[in-house]
Amino acid sequence: LPRALPARPPRRRLVSAASAESGAASASASAAHGFEYDLFVIGAGSGGVRASRIAAGYGAKVAVAEEMFMGGTCVNVGCVPKKLFVYGSHTRHDVEDARAFGWNVTIDEKEPVDFARLVANKDVEIKRLNGIYDGMMARAGVEVIRGRAKIIGKNQVEINGKEITANKILVAVGGWPFVPDIEGKDLVMTSNEAFYLDKVPEKIVIVGGGYIAVEFAGIFSGYGSHVTQIYRGDLFLRGFDDDCRTFLRDEMIKQGVDLRFDTDVAAIAKRDDGRLDVTLKDGSVIEADKVSFGRRDEGRGKWMRD
């Protein structure tokens, strides 16, 4: 091996949107097409933020609309908090391993998990990341407009009752939880609410066979819930490697997850004791404290004109 790695080529520095050069370029471009913005982005998630910053860095006049939180699903109710929950759910295994290595560590079995503390600590970290995103957008010179934007015509967007024009409009609305129209749908929660529970449910039903559903099944099982996962197909994670799918199925069963394939939820009813009866299309009934559904992409016309 060489004694030293070759020097990396310098990264190309994007023009700062806050600089005079960028401002002049932006003003010139805006004047050329006659719209208020060169680029208007709907959604400040991972894709929208990145596109906004890069465009602004090349001198474009950019605005981004966001009705909820900076960073979108990934930062707030997706990848980031999910990783924290996954790490936490594995702690019991880590403690068991630590004992084998001689550590005198134990878990208080009377109250093994303070889930509210986990959620509070997660919220602190997410708030920190939200601030980082706000700072990145400000330094890039991107204007952030809080509110729900809707395309009302060619080169036209409406937000907070105001019409805005832009040469280009980028739709980066990401995903949102989806609950099918079934009896008792008002009794369920989604992957969003799963990150804000005050305690671990004793029994939870997770509906779906995508990786989000599989991850939550593992998370709640690790934290001590009795988990039932329901999927209408013959095996979850459709499109993934078949060997991985079958291996994961077998390992989840070993961990005590009740997997129900080739069926779906028909109805949900609340019992007198507050628990839920989940009736499946195969006629079986499952008792649960919580029922959780997953997500689908949001780009299905809700941001378009009525």
PDB file of C-alpha atoms in Angstrom:
ATOM      1  CA  LEU A   1       0.000   0.000   0.000  1.00  0.00           C
ATOM      2  CA  PRO A   2       1.228   3.549  -0.594  1.00  0.00           C
ATOM      3  CA  ARG A   3       2.511   5.387   2.453  1.00  0.00           C
ATOM      4  CA  ALA A   4      -0.140   8.051   2.053  1.00  0.00           C
ATOM      5  CA  LEU A   5      -3.448   8.133   0.301  1.00  0.00           C
ATOM      6  CA  PRO A   6      -3.559  10.434  -2.702  1.00  0.00           C
ATOM      7  CA  ALA A   7      -4.994  13.838  -1.961  1.00  0.00           C
ATOM      8  CA  ARG A   8      -8.688  14.134  -2.608  1.00  0.00           C
ATOM      9  CA  PRO A   9      -9.636  16.602  -5.293  1.00  0.00           C
ATOM     10  CA  PRO A  10     -11.131  19.732  -3.755  1.00  0.00           C
ATOM     11  CA  ARG A  11     -14.897  19.712  -3.526  1.00  0.00           C
ATOM     12  CA  ARG A  12     -16.594  22.117  -5.823  1.00  0.00           C
ATOM     13  CA  ARG A  13     -17.922  24.922  -3.673  1.00  0.00           C
ATOM     14  CA  LEU A  14     -21.401  25.996  -4.578  1.00  0.00           C
ATOM     15  CA  VAL A  15     -22.061  29.671  -4.898  1.00  0.00           C
ATOM     16  CA  SER A  16     -23.674  31.001  -1.719  1.00  0.00           C
ATOM     17  CA  ALA A  17     -27.181  32.227  -2.364  1.00  0.00           C
ATOM     18  CA  ALA A  18     -26.550  34.974   0.159  1.00  0.00           C
ATOM     19  CA  SER A  19     -23.610  36.399  -1.786  1.00  0.00           C
ATOM     20  CA  ALA A  20     -23.855  39.430  -4.024  1.00  0.00           C
ATOM     21  CA  GLU A  21     -22.906  37.325  -7.035  1.00  0.00           C
ATOM     22  CA  SER A  22     -25.697  34.860  -6.320  1.00  0.00           C
ATOM     23  CA  GLY A  23     -28.181  37.613  -5.651  1.00  0.00           C
ATOM     24  CA  ALA A  24     -27.365  39.273  -8.932  1.00  0.00           C
ATOM     25  CA  ALA A  25     -27.671  35.974 -10.800  1.00  0.00           C
ATOM     26  CA  SER A  26     -30.972  35.227  -9.125  1.00  0.00           C
ATOM     27  CA  ALA A  27     -32.370  38.661  -9.852  1.00  0.00           C
ATOM     28  CA  SER A  28     -31.293  38.342 -13.468  1.00  0.00           C
ATOM     29  CA  ALA A  29     -32.910  34.905 -13.820  1.00  0.00           C
ATOM     30  CA  SER A  30     -36.128  36.060 -12.170  1.00  0.00           C
ATOM     31  CA  ALA A  31     -36.305  39.063 -14.426  1.00  0.00           C
ATOM     32  CA  ALA A  32     -35.836  36.837 -17.456  1.00  0.00           C
ATOM     33  CA  HIS A  33     -38.851  34.626 -16.781  1.00  0.00           C
ATOM     34  CA  GLY A  34     -40.968  37.126 -14.843  1.00  0.00           C
ATOM     35  CA  PHE A  35     -41.928  34.869 -11.911  1.00  0.00           C
ATOM     36  CA  GLU A  36     -41.378  35.560  -8.223  1.00  0.00           C
ATOM     37  CA  TYR A  37     -39.132  32.537  -7.737  1.00  0.00           C
ATOM     38  CA  ASP A  38     -36.901  30.430  -9.911  1.00  0.00           C
ATOM     39  CA  LEU A  39     -37.881  27.342  -7.923  1.00  0.00           C
ATOM     40  CA  PHE A  40     -40.700  26.678  -5.488  1.00  0.00           C
ATOM     41  CA  VAL A  41     -40.483  23.419  -3.521  1.00  0.00           C
ATOM     42  CA  ILE A  42     -43.462  21.826  -1.808  1.00  0.00           C
ATOM     43  CA  GLY A  43     -42.162  19.856   1.162  1.00  0.00           C
ATOM     44  CA  ALA A  44     -39.095  20.351   3.369  1.00  0.00           C
ATOM     45  CA  GLY A  45     -38.191  16.723   3.860  1.00  0.00           C
ATOM     46  CA  SER A  46     -34.891  15.150   2.846  1.00  0.00           C
ATOM     47  CA  GLY A  47     -35.541  15.566  -0.892  1.00  0.00           C
ATOM     48  CA  GLY A  48     -37.036  19.041  -0.729  1.00  0.00           C
ATOM     49  CA  VAL A  49     -34.343  20.443   1.528  1.00  0.00           C
ATOM     50  CA  ARG A  50     -31.526  19.031  -0.587  1.00  0.00           C
ATOM     51  CA  ALA A  51     -33.020  20.266  -3.852  1.00  0.00           C
ATOM     52  CA  SER A  52     -33.629  23.723  -2.376  1.00  0.00           C
ATOM     53  CA  ARG A  53     -30.100  24.102  -1.045  1.00  0.00           C
ATOM     54  CA  ILE A  54     -28.417  22.902  -4.231  1.00  0.00           C
ATOM     55  CA  ALA A  55     -30.524  25.158  -6.445  1.00  0.00           C
ATOM     56  CA  ALA A  56     -29.943  28.151  -4.184  1.00  0.00           C
ATOM     57  CA  GLY A  57     -26.248  27.381  -4.149  1.00  0.00           C
ATOM     58  CA  TYR A  58     -26.161  27.824  -7.911  1.00  0.00           C
ATOM     59  CA  GLY A  59     -27.836  31.202  -7.645  1.00  0.00           C
ATOM     60  CA  ALA A  60     -31.533  30.383  -7.957  1.00  0.00           C
ATOM     61  CA  LYS A  61     -34.130  32.273  -5.952  1.00  0.00           C
ATOM     62  CA  VAL A  62     -35.788  29.467  -4.000  1.00  0.00           C
ATOM     63  CA  ALA A  63     -38.681  29.096  -1.575  1.00  0.00           C
ATOM     64  CA  VAL A  64     -39.856  25.939   0.150  1.00  0.00           C
ATOM     65  CA  ALA A  65     -43.244  25.333   1.759  1.00  0.00           C
ATOM     66  CA  GLU A  66     -43.599  23.112   4.819  1.00  0.00           C
ATOM     67  CA  GLU A  67     -46.743  22.720   6.905  1.00  0.00           C
ATOM     68  CA  MET A  68     -45.282  20.593   9.688  1.00  0.00           C
ATOM     69  CA  PHE A  69     -41.655  20.035  10.654  1.00  0.00           C
ATOM     70  CA  MET A  70     -38.298  20.588   9.009  1.00  0.00           C
ATOM     71  CA  GLY A  71     -36.676  17.396   7.809  1.00  0.00           C
ATOM     72  CA  GLY A  72     -39.934  15.655   6.946  1.00  0.00           C
ATOM     73  CA  THR A  73     -40.701  12.042   7.719  1.00  0.00           C
ATOM     74  CA  CYS A  74     -37.108  10.847   7.962  1.00  0.00           C
ATOM     75  CA  VAL A  75     -36.000  13.234  10.680  1.00  0.00           C
ATOM     76  CA  ASN A  76     -39.226  13.434  12.685  1.00  0.00           C
ATOM     77  CA  VAL A  77     -41.299  10.259  12.352  1.00  0.00           C
ATOM     78  CA  GLY A  78     -39.128   7.977  10.264  1.00  0.00           C
ATOM     79  CA  CYS A  79     -35.507   6.948   9.891  1.00  0.00           C
ATOM     80  CA  VAL A  80     -33.958   8.899  12.765  1.00  0.00           C
ATOM     81  CA  PRO A  81     -36.349   8.163  15.658  1.00  0.00           C
ATOM     82  CA  LYS A  82     -36.788   4.636  14.315  1.00  0.00           C
ATOM     83  CA  LYS A  83     -33.034   4.010  14.684  1.00  0.00           C
ATOM     84  CA  LEU A  84     -33.148   5.275  18.274  1.00  0.00           C
ATOM     85  CA  PHE A  85     -36.045   2.930  19.026  1.00  0.00           C
ATOM     86  CA  VAL A  86     -34.309   0.001  17.330  1.00  0.00           C
ATOM     87  CA  TYR A  87     -31.141   0.570  19.373  1.00  0.00           C
ATOM     88  CA  GLY A  88     -33.198   0.753  22.559  1.00  0.00           C
ATOM     89  CA  SER A  89     -35.239  -2.340  21.788  1.00  0.00           C
ATOM     90  CA  HIS A  90     -32.056  -4.388  21.556  1.00  0.00           C
ATOM     91  CA  THR A  91     -30.888  -3.443  25.063  1.00  0.00           C
ATOM     92  CA  ARG A  92     -32.263  -6.572  26.724  1.00  0.00           C
ATOM     93  CA  HIS A  93     -30.098  -8.685  24.397  1.00  0.00           C
ATOM     94  CA  ASP A  94     -27.107  -6.467  25.192  1.00  0.00           C
ATOM     95  CA  VAL A  95     -27.664  -6.947  28.923  1.00  0.00           C
ATOM     96  CA  GLU A  96     -27.832 -10.706  28.464  1.00  0.00           C
ATOM     97  CA  ASP A  97     -24.575 -10.599  26.508  1.00  0.00           C
ATOM     98  CA  ALA A  98     -22.980  -8.394  29.176  1.00  0.00           C
ATOM     99  CA  ARG A  99     -23.734 -10.988  31.870  1.00  0.00           C
ATOM    100  CA  ALA A 100     -21.958 -13.605  29.790  1.00  0.00           C
ATOM    101  CA  PHE A 101     -18.919 -11.316  29.736  1.00  0.00           C
ATOM    102  CA  GLY A 102     -18.938 -10.985  33.517  1.00  0.00           C
ATOM    103  CA  TRP A 103     -20.868  -7.740  34.008  1.00  0.00           C
ATOM    104  CA  ASN A 104     -23.256  -7.684  36.971  1.00  0.00           C
ATOM    105  CA  VAL A 105     -26.077  -5.884  35.201  1.00  0.00           C
ATOM    106  CA  THR A 106     -29.770  -6.534  35.602  1.00  0.00           C
ATOM    107  CA  ILE A 107     -33.116  -5.240  34.354  1.00  0.00           C
ATOM    108  CA  ASP A 108     -35.839  -4.313  36.822  1.00  0.00           C
ATOM    109  CA  GLU A 109     -38.473  -6.781  35.709  1.00  0.00           C
ATOM    110  CA  LYS A 110     -41.205  -5.006  37.736  1.00  0.00           C
ATOM    111  CA  GLU A 111     -40.793  -1.920  35.549  1.00  0.00           C
ATOM    112  CA  PRO A 112     -38.282  -2.790  32.831  1.00  0.00           C
ATOM    113  CA  VAL A 113     -38.990   0.137  30.489  1.00  0.00           C
ATOM    114  CA  ASP A 114     -39.776   3.823  31.011  1.00  0.00           C
ATOM    115  CA  PHE A 115     -41.083   4.422  27.511  1.00  0.00           C
ATOM    116  CA  ALA A 116     -42.031   8.020  28.266  1.00  0.00           C
ATOM    117  CA  ARG A 117     -38.380   8.767  29.058  1.00  0.00           C
ATOM    118  CA  LEU A 118     -37.322   7.236  25.757  1.00  0.00           C
ATOM    119  CA  VAL A 119     -39.835   9.411  23.890  1.00  0.00           C
ATOM    120  CA  ALA A 120     -38.739  12.549  25.766  1.00  0.00           C
ATOM    121  CA  ASN A 121     -35.064  11.927  24.976  1.00  0.00           C
ATOM    122  CA  LYS A 122     -35.973  11.215  21.365  1.00  0.00           C
ATOM    123  CA  ASP A 123     -37.827  14.534  21.178  1.00  0.00           C
ATOM    124  CA  VAL A 124     -34.745  16.409  22.405  1.00  0.00           C
ATOM    125  CA  GLU A 125     -32.636  14.892  19.643  1.00  0.00           C
ATOM    126  CA  ILE A 126     -35.247  15.589  16.958  1.00  0.00           C
ATOM    127  CA  LYS A 127     -35.548  19.217  18.075  1.00  0.00           C
ATOM    128  CA  ARG A 128     -31.775  19.547  17.729  1.00  0.00           C
ATOM    129  CA  LEU A 129     -31.917  18.179  14.188  1.00  0.00           C
ATOM    130  CA  ASN A 130     -34.819  20.496  13.291  1.00  0.00           C
ATOM    131  CA  GLY A 131     -32.611  23.412  14.297  1.00  0.00           C
ATOM    132  CA  ILE A 132     -29.784  22.153  12.108  1.00  0.00           C
ATOM    133  CA  TYR A 133     -32.135  21.995   9.123  1.00  0.00           C
ATOM    134  CA  ASP A 134     -33.379  25.525   9.825  1.00  0.00           C
ATOM    135  CA  GLY A 135     -29.789  26.737   9.930  1.00  0.00           C
ATOM    136  CA  MET A 136     -28.841  24.989   6.692  1.00  0.00           C
ATOM    137  CA  MET A 137     -31.738  26.592   4.852  1.00  0.00           C
ATOM    138  CA  ALA A 138     -30.970  30.031   6.237  1.00  0.00           C
ATOM    139  CA  ARG A 139     -27.295  29.821   5.294  1.00  0.00           C
ATOM    140  CA  ALA A 140     -28.231  28.672   1.785  1.00  0.00           C
ATOM    141  CA  GLY A 141     -30.536  31.670   1.368  1.00  0.00           C
ATOM    142  CA  VAL A 142     -33.683  29.553   0.921  1.00  0.00           C
ATOM    143  CA  GLU A 143     -36.919  31.188   2.033  1.00  0.00           C
ATOM    144  CA  VAL A 144     -39.002  28.848   4.186  1.00  0.00           C
ATOM    145  CA  ILE A 145     -42.756  29.458   4.139  1.00  0.00           C
ATOM    146  CA  ARG A 146     -44.789  27.695   6.809  1.00  0.00           C
ATOM    147  CA  GLY A 147     -48.092  26.350   5.534  1.00  0.00           C
ATOM    148  CA  ARG A 148     -49.696  23.860   3.149  1.00  0.00           C
ATOM    149  CA  ALA A 149     -49.046  24.695  -0.479  1.00  0.00           C
ATOM    150  CA  LYS A 150     -51.290  23.716  -3.375  1.00  0.00           C
ATOM    151  CA  ILE A 151     -50.713  23.966  -7.109  1.00  0.00           C
ATOM    152  CA  ILE A 152     -53.536  26.036  -8.587  1.00  0.00           C
ATOM    153  CA  GLY A 153     -52.289  26.465 -12.147  1.00  0.00           C
ATOM    154  CA  LYS A 154     -49.256  26.496 -14.366  1.00  0.00           C
ATOM    155  CA  ASN A 155     -46.413  28.155 -12.461  1.00  0.00           C
ATOM    156  CA  GLN A 156     -48.860  29.020  -9.665  1.00  0.00           C
ATOM    157  CA  VAL A 157     -48.967  27.933  -6.040  1.00  0.00           C
ATOM    158  CA  GLU A 158     -51.300  28.977  -3.252  1.00  0.00           C
ATOM    159  CA  ILE A 159     -50.190  28.987   0.375  1.00  0.00           C
ATOM    160  CA  ASN A 160     -51.816  30.653   3.369  1.00  0.00           C
ATOM    161  CA  GLY A 161     -54.317  32.302   1.025  1.00  0.00           C
ATOM    162  CA  LYS A 162     -51.594  33.916  -1.084  1.00  0.00           C
ATOM    163  CA  GLU A 163     -50.774  33.148  -4.705  1.00  0.00           C
ATOM    164  CA  ILE A 164     -47.111  32.695  -5.583  1.00  0.00           C
ATOM    165  CA  THR A 165     -45.541  32.213  -8.992  1.00  0.00           C
ATOM    166  CA  ALA A 166     -42.422  30.250  -9.845  1.00  0.00           C
ATOM    167  CA  ASN A 167     -40.598  29.229 -12.993  1.00  0.00           C
ATOM    168  CA  LYS A 168     -40.304  25.655 -11.715  1.00  0.00           C
ATOM    169  CA  ILE A 169     -42.338  23.838  -9.060  1.00  0.00           C
ATOM    170  CA  LEU A 170     -40.931  20.753  -7.379  1.00  0.00           C
ATOM    171  CA  VAL A 171     -43.302  18.428  -5.518  1.00  0.00           C
ATOM    172  CA  ALA A 172     -41.438  16.690  -2.699  1.00  0.00           C
ATOM    173  CA  VAL A 173     -44.278  15.768  -0.364  1.00  0.00           C
ATOM    174  CA  GLY A 174     -42.952  12.374   0.730  1.00  0.00           C
ATOM    175  CA  GLY A 175     -45.136   9.876   2.567  1.00  0.00           C
ATOM    176  CA  TRP A 176     -48.006   9.888   5.041  1.00  0.00           C
ATOM    177  CA  PRO A 177     -49.770   7.207   7.108  1.00  0.00           C
ATOM    178  CA  PHE A 178     -52.623   5.395   5.439  1.00  0.00           C
ATOM    179  CA  VAL A 179     -55.543   3.668   7.139  1.00  0.00           C
ATOM    180  CA  PRO A 180     -57.999   1.766   4.915  1.00  0.00           C
ATOM    181  CA  ASP A 181     -61.707   2.429   5.123  1.00  0.00           C
ATOM    182  CA  ILE A 182     -62.670  -0.360   7.527  1.00  0.00           C
ATOM    183  CA  GLU A 183     -65.042  -0.559  10.457  1.00  0.00           C
ATOM    184  CA  GLY A 184     -63.300   0.836  13.533  1.00  0.00           C
ATOM    185  CA  LYS A 185     -60.604   2.740  11.640  1.00  0.00           C
ATOM    186  CA  ASP A 186     -60.906   5.572  14.176  1.00  0.00           C
ATOM    187  CA  LEU A 187     -59.553   3.210  16.852  1.00  0.00           C
ATOM    188  CA  VAL A 188     -56.147   2.637  15.240  1.00  0.00           C
ATOM    189  CA  MET A 189     -52.854   4.468  15.337  1.00  0.00           C
ATOM    190  CA  THR A 190     -50.187   4.841  12.656  1.00  0.00           C
ATOM    191  CA  SER A 191     -46.411   4.848  12.523  1.00  0.00           C
ATOM    192  CA  ASN A 192     -46.547   8.568  13.390  1.00  0.00           C
ATOM    193  CA  GLU A 193     -48.260   8.058  16.745  1.00  0.00           C
ATOM    194  CA  ALA A 194     -46.040   5.070  17.551  1.00  0.00           C
ATOM    195  CA  PHE A 195     -43.207   7.502  18.272  1.00  0.00           C
ATOM    196  CA  TYR A 196     -45.220   9.326  20.944  1.00  0.00           C
ATOM    197  CA  LEU A 197     -46.680   6.557  23.109  1.00  0.00           C
ATOM    198  CA  ASP A 198     -46.378   7.047  26.866  1.00  0.00           C
ATOM    199  CA  LYS A 199     -45.973   3.342  27.570  1.00  0.00           C
ATOM    200  CA  VAL A 200     -45.253   0.055  25.836  1.00  0.00           C
ATOM    201  CA  PRO A 201     -48.490  -1.660  24.780  1.00  0.00           C
ATOM    202  CA  GLU A 202     -48.895  -5.103  26.275  1.00  0.00           C
ATOM    203  CA  LYS A 203     -50.404  -6.413  23.034  1.00  0.00           C
ATOM    204  CA  ILE A 204     -50.092  -4.730  19.652  1.00  0.00           C
ATOM    205  CA  VAL A 205     -51.240  -5.651  16.158  1.00  0.00           C
ATOM    206  CA  ILE A 206     -49.152  -4.277  13.297  1.00  0.00           C
ATOM    207  CA  VAL A 207     -50.769  -4.336   9.881  1.00  0.00           C
ATOM    208  CA  GLY A 208     -48.599  -4.445   6.775  1.00  0.00           C
ATOM    209  CA  GLY A 209     -45.684  -6.259   5.216  1.00  0.00           C
ATOM    210  CA  GLY A 210     -43.285  -3.485   4.242  1.00  0.00           C
ATOM    211  CA  TYR A 211     -40.038  -2.784   6.021  1.00  0.00           C
ATOM    212  CA  ILE A 212     -41.639  -0.160   8.281  1.00  0.00           C
ATOM    213  CA  ALA A 213     -44.131  -2.682   9.625  1.00  0.00           C
ATOM    214  CA  VAL A 214     -41.392  -5.296  10.051  1.00  0.00           C
ATOM    215  CA  GLU A 215     -39.167  -2.815  11.900  1.00  0.00           C
ATOM    216  CA  PHE A 216     -41.941  -1.815  14.291  1.00  0.00           C
ATOM    217  CA  ALA A 217     -42.747  -5.457  14.940  1.00  0.00           C
ATOM    218  CA  GLY A 218     -39.142  -5.937  16.016  1.00  0.00           C
ATOM    219  CA  ILE A 219     -39.089  -2.730  18.064  1.00  0.00           C
ATOM    220  CA  PHE A 220     -42.188  -3.484  20.121  1.00  0.00           C
ATOM    221  CA  SER A 221     -41.235  -7.123  20.530  1.00  0.00           C
ATOM    222  CA  GLY A 222     -37.855  -6.038  21.846  1.00  0.00           C
ATOM    223  CA  TYR A 223     -39.490  -3.690  24.346  1.00  0.00           C
ATOM    224  CA  GLY A 224     -41.659  -6.512  25.648  1.00  0.00           C
ATOM    225  CA  SER A 225     -44.941  -6.283  23.735  1.00  0.00           C
ATOM    226  CA  HIS A 226     -46.742  -9.342  22.444  1.00  0.00           C
ATOM    227  CA  VAL A 227     -46.706  -8.534  18.724  1.00  0.00           C
ATOM    228  CA  THR A 228     -48.979  -9.864  15.996  1.00  0.00           C
ATOM    229  CA  GLN A 229     -48.082  -8.804  12.459  1.00  0.00           C
ATOM    230  CA  ILE A 230     -50.685  -9.197   9.729  1.00  0.00           C
ATOM    231  CA  TYR A 231     -49.936  -9.192   6.024  1.00  0.00           C
ATOM    232  CA  ARG A 232     -52.287  -9.959   3.154  1.00  0.00           C
ATOM    233  CA  GLY A 233     -49.553 -11.658   1.083  1.00  0.00           C
ATOM    234  CA  ASP A 234     -47.839 -14.987   1.611  1.00  0.00           C
ATOM    235  CA  LEU A 235     -44.602 -13.426   2.900  1.00  0.00           C
ATOM    236  CA  PHE A 236     -43.637  -9.903   3.897  1.00  0.00           C
ATOM    237  CA  LEU A 237     -40.963  -7.627   2.332  1.00  0.00           C
ATOM    238  CA  ARG A 238     -42.102  -8.242  -1.241  1.00  0.00           C
ATOM    239  CA  GLY A 239     -39.324  -7.361  -3.672  1.00  0.00           C
ATOM    240  CA  PHE A 240     -36.518  -8.089  -1.194  1.00  0.00           C
ATOM    241  CA  ASP A 241     -34.146 -11.044  -1.467  1.00  0.00           C
ATOM    242  CA  ASP A 242     -36.120 -14.244  -0.851  1.00  0.00           C
ATOM    243  CA  ASP A 243     -33.455 -15.813   1.363  1.00  0.00           C
ATOM    244  CA  CYS A 244     -33.457 -12.705   3.583  1.00  0.00           C
ATOM    245  CA  ARG A 245     -37.258 -12.719   3.754  1.00  0.00           C
ATOM    246  CA  THR A 246     -37.526 -16.339   4.853  1.00  0.00           C
ATOM    247  CA  PHE A 247     -34.615 -16.047   7.290  1.00  0.00           C
ATOM    248  CA  LEU A 248     -36.157 -12.959   8.886  1.00  0.00           C
ATOM    249  CA  ARG A 249     -39.529 -14.687   9.123  1.00  0.00           C
ATOM    250  CA  ASP A 250     -37.981 -17.617  10.972  1.00  0.00           C
ATOM    251  CA  GLU A 251     -35.984 -15.377  13.319  1.00  0.00           C
ATOM    252  CA  MET A 252     -39.008 -13.230  14.164  1.00  0.00           C
ATOM    253  CA  ILE A 253     -41.006 -16.344  15.031  1.00  0.00           C
ATOM    254  CA  LYS A 254     -38.163 -17.420  17.344  1.00  0.00           C
ATOM    255  CA  GLN A 255     -38.421 -14.038  19.082  1.00  0.00           C
ATOM    256  CA  GLY A 256     -42.100 -14.628  19.722  1.00  0.00           C
ATOM    257  CA  VAL A 257     -43.684 -12.480  17.010  1.00  0.00           C
ATOM    258  CA  ASP A 258     -47.006 -13.938  15.841  1.00  0.00           C
ATOM    259  CA  LEU A 259     -46.952 -13.678  12.036  1.00  0.00           C
ATOM    260  CA  ARG A 260     -50.271 -13.984  10.187  1.00  0.00           C
ATOM    261  CA  PHE A 261     -49.932 -14.144   6.399  1.00  0.00           C
ATOM    262  CA  ASP A 262     -52.574 -14.392   3.652  1.00  0.00           C
ATOM    263  CA  THR A 263     -55.143 -12.419   5.618  1.00  0.00           C
ATOM    264  CA  ASP A 264     -56.078  -8.845   6.468  1.00  0.00           C
ATOM    265  CA  VAL A 265     -58.053  -6.777   8.951  1.00  0.00           C
ATOM    266  CA  ALA A 266     -61.816  -6.792   8.377  1.00  0.00           C
ATOM    267  CA  ALA A 267     -62.994  -4.775  11.389  1.00  0.00           C
ATOM    268  CA  ILE A 268     -61.909  -3.398  14.756  1.00  0.00           C
ATOM    269  CA  ALA A 269     -64.142  -2.982  17.800  1.00  0.00           C
ATOM    270  CA  LYS A 270     -63.540  -1.555  21.260  1.00  0.00           C
ATOM    271  CA  ARG A 271     -64.382  -3.728  24.234  1.00  0.00           C
ATOM    272  CA  ASP A 272     -65.826  -2.639  27.573  1.00  0.00           C
ATOM    273  CA  ASP A 273     -62.415  -3.042  29.217  1.00  0.00           C
ATOM    274  CA  GLY A 274     -60.834  -0.636  26.696  1.00  0.00           C
ATOM    275  CA  ARG A 275     -58.987  -3.250  24.696  1.00  0.00           C
ATOM    276  CA  LEU A 276     -59.585  -3.881  21.009  1.00  0.00           C
ATOM    277  CA  ASP A 277     -60.921  -6.903  19.170  1.00  0.00           C
ATOM    278  CA  VAL A 278     -59.335  -7.163  15.730  1.00  0.00           C
ATOM    279  CA  THR A 279     -61.352  -9.355  13.385  1.00  0.00           C
ATOM    280  CA  LEU A 280     -59.461 -10.754  10.418  1.00  0.00           C
ATOM    281  CA  LYS A 281     -60.843 -11.738   7.045  1.00  0.00           C
ATOM    282  CA  ASP A 282     -60.149 -15.386   7.861  1.00  0.00           C
ATOM    283  CA  GLY A 283     -62.622 -15.084  10.749  1.00  0.00           C
ATOM    284  CA  SER A 284     -60.107 -15.128  13.608  1.00  0.00           C
ATOM    285  CA  VAL A 285     -60.162 -12.455  16.324  1.00  0.00           C
ATOM    286  CA  ILE A 286     -57.084 -10.976  18.015  1.00  0.00           C
ATOM    287  CA  GLU A 287     -57.098  -9.064  21.295  1.00  0.00           C
ATOM    288  CA  ALA A 288     -54.900  -5.962  21.353  1.00  0.00           C
ATOM    289  CA  ASP A 289     -54.195  -2.701  23.176  1.00  0.00           C
ATOM    290  CA  LYS A 290     -53.033  -0.960  20.014  1.00  0.00           C
ATOM    291  CA  VAL A 291     -53.440  -1.505  16.281  1.00  0.00           C
ATOM    292  CA  SER A 292     -50.963   0.226  13.984  1.00  0.00           C
ATOM    293  CA  PHE A 293     -51.034   0.843  10.230  1.00  0.00           C
ATOM    294  CA  GLY A 294     -48.230   1.990   7.956  1.00  0.00           C
ATOM    295  CA  ARG A 295     -47.603   4.549   5.239  1.00  0.00           C
ATOM    296  CA  ARG A 296     -47.823   5.272   1.543  1.00  0.00           C
ATOM    297  CA  ASP A 297     -46.531   8.088  -0.661  1.00  0.00           C
ATOM    298  CA  GLU A 298     -48.344  11.412  -0.336  1.00  0.00           C
ATOM    299  CA  GLY A 299     -48.009  12.401  -3.988  1.00  0.00           C
ATOM    300  CA  ARG A 300     -51.540  11.343  -4.922  1.00  0.00           C
ATOM    301  CA  GLY A 301     -53.076  14.681  -5.772  1.00  0.00           C
ATOM    302  CA  LYS A 302     -53.800  16.185  -2.326  1.00  0.00           C
ATOM    303  CA  TRP A 303     -51.426  19.045  -3.153  1.00  0.00           C
ATOM    304  CA  MET A 304     -53.079  19.628  -6.544  1.00  0.00           C
ATOM    305  CA  ARG A 305     -55.975  21.895  -7.275  1.00  0.00           C
ATOM    306  CA  ASP A 306     -59.417  20.570  -6.320  1.00  0.00           C
TER     307      ASP A 306
END
